[in-house]
Coordinates of C-alpha atoms in Angstrom, one line a residue:
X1 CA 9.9 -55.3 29.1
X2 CA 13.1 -53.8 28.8
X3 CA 14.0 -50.8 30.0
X4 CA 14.9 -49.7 26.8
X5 CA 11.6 -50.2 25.5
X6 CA 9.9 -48.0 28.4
X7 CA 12.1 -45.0 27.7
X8 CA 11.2 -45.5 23.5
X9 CA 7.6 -45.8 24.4
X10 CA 7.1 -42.7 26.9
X11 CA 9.4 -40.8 24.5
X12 CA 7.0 -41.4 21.2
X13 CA 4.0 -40.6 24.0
X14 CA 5.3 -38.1 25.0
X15 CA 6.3 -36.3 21.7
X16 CA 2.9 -37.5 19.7
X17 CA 0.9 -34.6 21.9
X18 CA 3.9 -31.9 21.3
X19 CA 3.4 -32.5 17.4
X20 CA -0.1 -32.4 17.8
X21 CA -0.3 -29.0 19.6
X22 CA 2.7 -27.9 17.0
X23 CA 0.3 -28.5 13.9
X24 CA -2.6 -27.0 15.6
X25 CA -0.2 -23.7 16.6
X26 CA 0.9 -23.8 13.0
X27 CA -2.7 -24.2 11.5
X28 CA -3.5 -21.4 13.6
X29 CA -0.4 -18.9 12.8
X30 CA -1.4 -20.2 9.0
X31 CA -5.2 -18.6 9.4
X32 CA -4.0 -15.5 10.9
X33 CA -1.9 -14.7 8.1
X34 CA -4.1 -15.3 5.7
X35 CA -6.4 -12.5 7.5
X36 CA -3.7 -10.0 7.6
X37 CA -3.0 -10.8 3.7
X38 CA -6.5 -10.3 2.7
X39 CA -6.8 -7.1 4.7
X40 CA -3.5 -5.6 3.2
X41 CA -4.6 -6.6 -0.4
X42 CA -8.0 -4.8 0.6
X43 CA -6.2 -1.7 1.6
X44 CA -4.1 -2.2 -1.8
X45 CA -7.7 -1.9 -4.0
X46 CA -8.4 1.1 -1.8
X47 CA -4.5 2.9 -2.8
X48 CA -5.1 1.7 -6.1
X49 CA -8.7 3.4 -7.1
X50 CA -7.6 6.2 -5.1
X51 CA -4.6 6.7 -7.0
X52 CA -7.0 6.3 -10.3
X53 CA -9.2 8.6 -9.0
X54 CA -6.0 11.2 -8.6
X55 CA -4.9 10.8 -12.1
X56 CA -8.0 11.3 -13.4
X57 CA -8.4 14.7 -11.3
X58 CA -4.9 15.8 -12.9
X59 CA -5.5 15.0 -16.5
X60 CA -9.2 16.8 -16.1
X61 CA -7.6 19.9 -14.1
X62 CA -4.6 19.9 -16.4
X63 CA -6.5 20.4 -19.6
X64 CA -5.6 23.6 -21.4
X65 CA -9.7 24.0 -21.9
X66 CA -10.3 23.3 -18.2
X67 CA -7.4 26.0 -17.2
X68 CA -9.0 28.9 -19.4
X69 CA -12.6 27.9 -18.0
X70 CA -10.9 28.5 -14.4
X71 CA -9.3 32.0 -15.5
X72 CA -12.7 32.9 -16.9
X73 CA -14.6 32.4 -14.0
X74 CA -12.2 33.9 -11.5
X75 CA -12.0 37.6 -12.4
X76 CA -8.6 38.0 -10.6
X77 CA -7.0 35.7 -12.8
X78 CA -5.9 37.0 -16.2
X79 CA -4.1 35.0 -19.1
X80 CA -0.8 36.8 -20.2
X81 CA 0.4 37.3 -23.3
X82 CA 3.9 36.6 -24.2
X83 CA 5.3 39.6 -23.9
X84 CA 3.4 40.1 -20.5
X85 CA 5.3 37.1 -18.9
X86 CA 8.3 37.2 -16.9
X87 CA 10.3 34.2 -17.0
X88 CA 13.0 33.7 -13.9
X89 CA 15.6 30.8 -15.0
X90 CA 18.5 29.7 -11.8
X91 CA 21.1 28.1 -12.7
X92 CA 21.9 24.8 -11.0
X93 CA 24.7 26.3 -8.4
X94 CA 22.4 29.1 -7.4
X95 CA 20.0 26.5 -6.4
X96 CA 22.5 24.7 -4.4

């Protein structure tokens, strides 16, 4: 056998076990990804009905009939009239 030969044939043994261990690394890397995915898009259902949940707690707290029955039970809160408010406006360069 040539010497050729021997160098093609301990190359190709040689580099069979590196692609082996490469697709085995990859599989790997593959399978821990996919964890970290499921866990984020977990955490995302979490955000999500939390943030439903918020909204829901704002429209219900917002309600005109929900704000009088809070005034109504707190006896230090009183609802104004009109003419009983006073109504500060700033212009935008006092802001500033």
């Amino acid at each position: 056998m040539s010497d050729m030969k021997k160098i093609i044939i301990t190359v190709f043994a040689m580099t069979v076990p590196v692609l082996l261990f490469l697709n085995t690394w990859q599989g790997f890397k593959y399978e821990r990804i996919g964890v970290e995915i499921r866990s984020l898009e977990h955490e995302q259902k979490e955000w999500f009905e939390e943030n439903k949940q918020m909204l829901a707690a704002i429209s219900v707290f917002s309600s005109p009939s929900r704000v009088r029955q809070i005034i109504e039970e707190n006896s230090d809160l009183r609802i104004k009239r009109p003419g009983q408010a006073i109504i500060i406006r700033f212009s935008a360069e006092e802001g500033r």
